[in-house]
């Protein structure tokens, strides 16, 4: 029965999640404390969680409900984006439960199933369950099996929906990605699996889609006829911090390029989807990814580096090999750059350069579309000496926005042309009130709105691009050291120079 | 940066604004809308503050207009503020004398061109906002009948003069309620036989909510008077019992459904800044509001004792 109070024209009434239970594994981790739990409160505060929404934590600690409620309370007080209101907290707190146990403990999962079933009755959650696996990927199989065994993942005839959320990395190569997918697919329907990459906020994706497909200004020049090359960068100024365990042996390419940068590439390079529906958007991204060509010679078409001790913003920082938990001879790269091609009529011959690194000079993520030089300049060579290539830069972070770079006459009696920037920021301070990425992600999961999450086909295509490069790297040499706080290793600059191009300055 | 201009002209204000913006680094570029506030000395402070707050979400040029009453010579005073507390820029214009008949002539040159204009009357508003000389400048016209002594009467006037783009903060005050009610009916329920809205006397939001429910559900909707604050209860009588949302303290509500334990829901009353932010989020006409006003007018025509409650 259609809800008589809902009307698509009534834009004031927001999408509210259905009554449901969110079961979180790994609640004591940083991500849960700093992002997920505050995001749940913020959603409730904005009126986007229904009465009856319940949160169940599962962890090894010997806790009762109140302990988990206290952890949640502290996380909310410290990290929530919106103002604290006692009433909202009370509403969230009423639905908080905790189940203590090991992942291997059948009895613990049976207790969990009982608690969740109890909530269905007590709070009217109607069998709707989302499982958030905020745990190391190695533990996915045992948890997924337990969900199946205990009946939590439900049968087809049971009422309500079941959804599962996993965070990147989605495997560490094609084989492991397939194993993970087979595992999930054996228990959950494909559209119930939500793959979250916290680097890639939905807001960014939608901004990019709006820029490309809501305007007429950019589309005509968005092709090989005008574009010289594309640079997609994610630079971080931090080191690996406490992530040694899951970074060593993984490296920058698997960590960032595999999903984040290749998703940005797909969104930049893809054709217009026929609609923004789940399938249509994924189909276009898949097409773009399947057209990606890796360099013929990985030696000249890729670069990798490892940060060495140096100064980062006035502070001396240790090198990667000196970080806690990293082997002194680790060959893991902390910087990776790749030159890719996209073999379509639109992009043939236009290189896409992807780079990412830790401990670089600054923190920024951007997509820079660099245009060809004008075929002829009716000025003296000296007049336009300082004129570079036009560029359209989509700044993802910090300071999300768009920069256009073009030549302009310098005021004065001489005819002199120089590059200028035209900037658009998503409102100077939209940030203050714009929802945090995790709020959107969680709401999408609870509402069941998946179109911007990558599907497993995209994940597999990304690994197909990356695997041969990783194999080449593993068999050939070591990453080149670069000083912390700089723009990366010299070999990355050399890779661009061979192409007659240069990286945008960080 | 703040500059006061006494006995000035619109073009001087404009030049000063441009000079200040240039000095501050070209702040006009981020402005997404013009927000014109038609206010008076008494309300000016609160209204400008609310606008500043809303401006954090929607960078805008705020233009406050105070028409000073009484016999005075023609004069325009202006306060120009750029880059303080908010991303956009703020003008406060005080007009007196016959200039008050021609406010639009002062405003037009001061609006950021090719950018949406929203007019907001925090207090007294014209009977038909869209027919007002200033109102025609805006694509969105925001009134607030709660500020009036006879809000029901005002709503009926607004209904008579309604044009797409009109909206009222009393309607925005119902959003959280309506959202919760809609979420309540997302779950299966037995057919609704009748509904009731309880609120303190003369509460225009209750009138709008009742009219909305009438139009949506097609069942009798009763209005009851309570001690407030604001709307205190909405209930649906269904085939298998009563669904009730009760909010006695203006902050937290209890949701009761037949055969289920009561549930606690946060449902706080929002301040004007939050309401204004909601209004500015969408600048296209609010058709549902228009239909609700029409519904209200229809009910009033059927029961000609307007302004009193049905019970």
PDB file of C-alpha atoms in Angstrom, chain A residues 287-382:
ATOM      1  CA  UNK A 287      32.696   0.041 -19.624  1.00  0.00           C
ATOM      2  CA  UNK A 288      35.231   2.740 -18.820  1.00  0.00           C
ATOM      3  CA  UNK A 289      37.234   0.439 -16.544  1.00  0.00           C
ATOM      4  CA  UNK A 290      37.205  -2.378 -19.050  1.00  0.00           C
ATOM      5  CA  UNK A 291      38.667  -0.010 -21.654  1.00  0.00           C
ATOM      6  CA  UNK A 292      41.603   0.912 -19.426  1.00  0.00           C
ATOM      7  CA  UNK A 293      44.990  -0.045 -20.878  1.00  0.00           C
ATOM      8  CA  UNK A 294      48.005  -0.508 -18.685  1.00  0.00           C
ATOM      9  CA  UNK A 295      51.421   0.644 -19.929  1.00  0.00           C
ATOM     10  CA  UNK A 296      53.154  -1.721 -22.346  1.00  0.00           C
ATOM     11  CA  UNK A 297      56.332  -1.360 -20.373  1.00  0.00           C
ATOM     12  CA  UNK A 298      55.629  -1.033 -16.653  1.00  0.00           C
ATOM     13  CA  UNK A 299      59.184   0.125 -16.124  1.00  0.00           C
ATOM     14  CA  UNK A 300      58.642   3.385 -17.960  1.00  0.00           C
ATOM     15  CA  UNK A 301      54.890   3.703 -17.398  1.00  0.00           C
ATOM     16  CA  UNK A 302      54.844   3.405 -13.621  1.00  0.00           C
ATOM     17  CA  UNK A 303      56.752   4.789 -10.679  1.00  0.00           C
ATOM     18  CA  UNK A 304      56.850   3.926  -7.033  1.00  0.00           C
ATOM     19  CA  UNK A 305      58.552   5.290  -3.974  1.00  0.00           C
ATOM     20  CA  UNK A 306      58.949   4.911  -0.266  1.00  0.00           C
ATOM     21  CA  UNK A 307      59.250   7.866   2.053  1.00  0.00           C
ATOM     22  CA  UNK A 308      62.505   8.408   3.855  1.00  0.00           C
ATOM     23  CA  UNK A 309      63.029  10.493   6.952  1.00  0.00           C
ATOM     24  CA  UNK A 310      62.632  14.181   6.299  1.00  0.00           C
ATOM     25  CA  UNK A 311      60.868  17.349   7.346  1.00  0.00           C
ATOM     26  CA  UNK A 312      57.145  17.598   6.909  1.00  0.00           C
ATOM     27  CA  UNK A 313      55.718  21.062   7.497  1.00  0.00           C
ATOM     28  CA  UNK A 314      58.499  22.016   9.878  1.00  0.00           C
ATOM     29  CA  UNK A 315      58.464  18.792  11.858  1.00  0.00           C
ATOM     30  CA  UNK A 316      61.060  16.055  11.498  1.00  0.00           C
ATOM     31  CA  UNK A 317      59.358  12.755  10.631  1.00  0.00           C
ATOM     32  CA  UNK A 318      60.731   9.217  10.442  1.00  0.00           C
ATOM     33  CA  UNK A 319      61.088   7.253   7.226  1.00  0.00           C
ATOM     34  CA  UNK A 320      58.767   4.395   6.342  1.00  0.00           C
ATOM     35  CA  UNK A 321      61.297   1.730   7.253  1.00  0.00           C
ATOM     36  CA  UNK A 322      61.714   3.256  10.695  1.00  0.00           C
ATOM     37  CA  UNK A 323      57.964   3.233  11.433  1.00  0.00           C
ATOM     38  CA  UNK A 324      56.746   0.900  14.178  1.00  0.00           C
ATOM     39  CA  UNK A 325      55.894  -2.532  12.882  1.00  0.00           C
ATOM     40  CA  UNK A 326      57.527  -2.163   9.475  1.00  0.00           C
ATOM     41  CA  UNK A 327      60.310  -4.551   8.522  1.00  0.00           C
ATOM     42  CA  UNK A 328      63.631  -2.770   7.949  1.00  0.00           C
ATOM     43  CA  UNK A 329      63.796  -4.216   4.441  1.00  0.00           C
ATOM     44  CA  UNK A 330      60.131  -3.744   3.528  1.00  0.00           C
ATOM     45  CA  UNK A 331      59.566  -3.356  -0.203  1.00  0.00           C
ATOM     46  CA  UNK A 332      56.100  -1.857   0.266  1.00  0.00           C
ATOM     47  CA  UNK A 333      55.596   1.311  -1.734  1.00  0.00           C
ATOM     48  CA  UNK A 334      54.144   4.427  -0.096  1.00  0.00           C
ATOM     49  CA  UNK A 335      53.980   6.287  -3.388  1.00  0.00           C
ATOM     50  CA  UNK A 336      52.658   4.964  -6.649  1.00  0.00           C
ATOM     51  CA  UNK A 337      52.103   6.562 -10.034  1.00  0.00           C
ATOM     52  CA  UNK A 338      50.713   4.903 -13.137  1.00  0.00           C
ATOM     53  CA  UNK A 339      50.142   6.026 -16.687  1.00  0.00           C
ATOM     54  CA  UNK A 340      46.951   4.516 -18.091  1.00  0.00           C
ATOM     55  CA  UNK A 341      45.136   4.778 -21.357  1.00  0.00           C
ATOM     56  CA  UNK A 342      41.415   4.537 -21.982  1.00  0.00           C
ATOM     57  CA  UNK A 343      40.823   2.875 -25.326  1.00  0.00           C
ATOM     58  CA  UNK A 344      37.587   4.411 -26.458  1.00  0.00           C
ATOM     59  CA  UNK A 345      36.770   6.754 -29.299  1.00  0.00           C
ATOM     60  CA  UNK A 346      36.501   9.558 -26.773  1.00  0.00           C
ATOM     61  CA  UNK A 347      39.847   9.019 -25.090  1.00  0.00           C
ATOM     62  CA  UNK A 348      42.197   7.135 -27.455  1.00  0.00           C
ATOM     63  CA  UNK A 349      45.685   8.580 -27.100  1.00  0.00           C
ATOM     64  CA  UNK A 350      44.908  10.648 -23.995  1.00  0.00           C
ATOM     65  CA  UNK A 351      47.002   9.442 -21.064  1.00  0.00           C
ATOM     66  CA  UNK A 352      45.500   9.308 -17.585  1.00  0.00           C
ATOM     67  CA  UNK A 353      48.128   9.737 -14.896  1.00  0.00           C
ATOM     68  CA  UNK A 354      47.247   8.434 -11.447  1.00  0.00           C
ATOM     69  CA  UNK A 355      49.403   9.159  -8.432  1.00  0.00           C
ATOM     70  CA  UNK A 356      49.089   8.756  -4.723  1.00  0.00           C
ATOM     71  CA  UNK A 357      51.487   8.926  -1.852  1.00  0.00           C
ATOM     72  CA  UNK A 358      51.951   9.305   1.847  1.00  0.00           C
ATOM     73  CA  UNK A 359      54.104  11.910   3.583  1.00  0.00           C
ATOM     74  CA  UNK A 360      53.950  14.223   0.616  1.00  0.00           C
ATOM     75  CA  UNK A 361      54.149  17.985   0.830  1.00  0.00           C
ATOM     76  CA  UNK A 362      50.454  18.501   1.322  1.00  0.00           C
ATOM     77  CA  UNK A 363      47.108  16.795   1.562  1.00  0.00           C
ATOM     78  CA  UNK A 364      44.933  17.045  -1.508  1.00  0.00           C
ATOM     79  CA  UNK A 365      42.814  15.021  -3.866  1.00  0.00           C
ATOM     80  CA  UNK A 366      41.984  16.344  -7.298  1.00  0.00           C
ATOM     81  CA  UNK A 367      41.165  15.462 -10.864  1.00  0.00           C
ATOM     82  CA  UNK A 368      42.910  17.775 -13.299  1.00  0.00           C
ATOM     83  CA  UNK A 369      41.825  17.746 -16.915  1.00  0.00           C
ATOM     84  CA  UNK A 370      44.629  19.432 -18.820  1.00  0.00           C
ATOM     85  CA  UNK A 371      43.720  20.803 -22.220  1.00  0.00           C
ATOM     86  CA  UNK A 372      45.823  21.034 -25.325  1.00  0.00           C
ATOM     87  CA  UNK A 373      47.557  24.251 -26.172  1.00  0.00           C
ATOM     88  CA  UNK A 374      45.825  26.473 -28.682  1.00  0.00           C
ATOM     89  CA  UNK A 375      46.901  25.284 -32.125  1.00  0.00           C
ATOM     90  CA  UNK A 376      48.036  28.744 -33.037  1.00  0.00           C
ATOM     91  CA  UNK A 377      48.770  31.800 -30.919  1.00  0.00           C
ATOM     92  CA  UNK A 378      48.452  35.140 -32.711  1.00  0.00           C
ATOM     93  CA  UNK A 379      50.888  36.738 -30.256  1.00  0.00           C
ATOM     94  CA  UNK A 380      54.615  37.163 -30.152  1.00  0.00           C
ATOM     95  CA  UNK A 381      56.326  34.251 -28.504  1.00  0.00           C
ATOM     96  CA  UNK A 382      57.395  36.473 -25.635  1.00  0.00           C
TER      97      UNK A 382
END
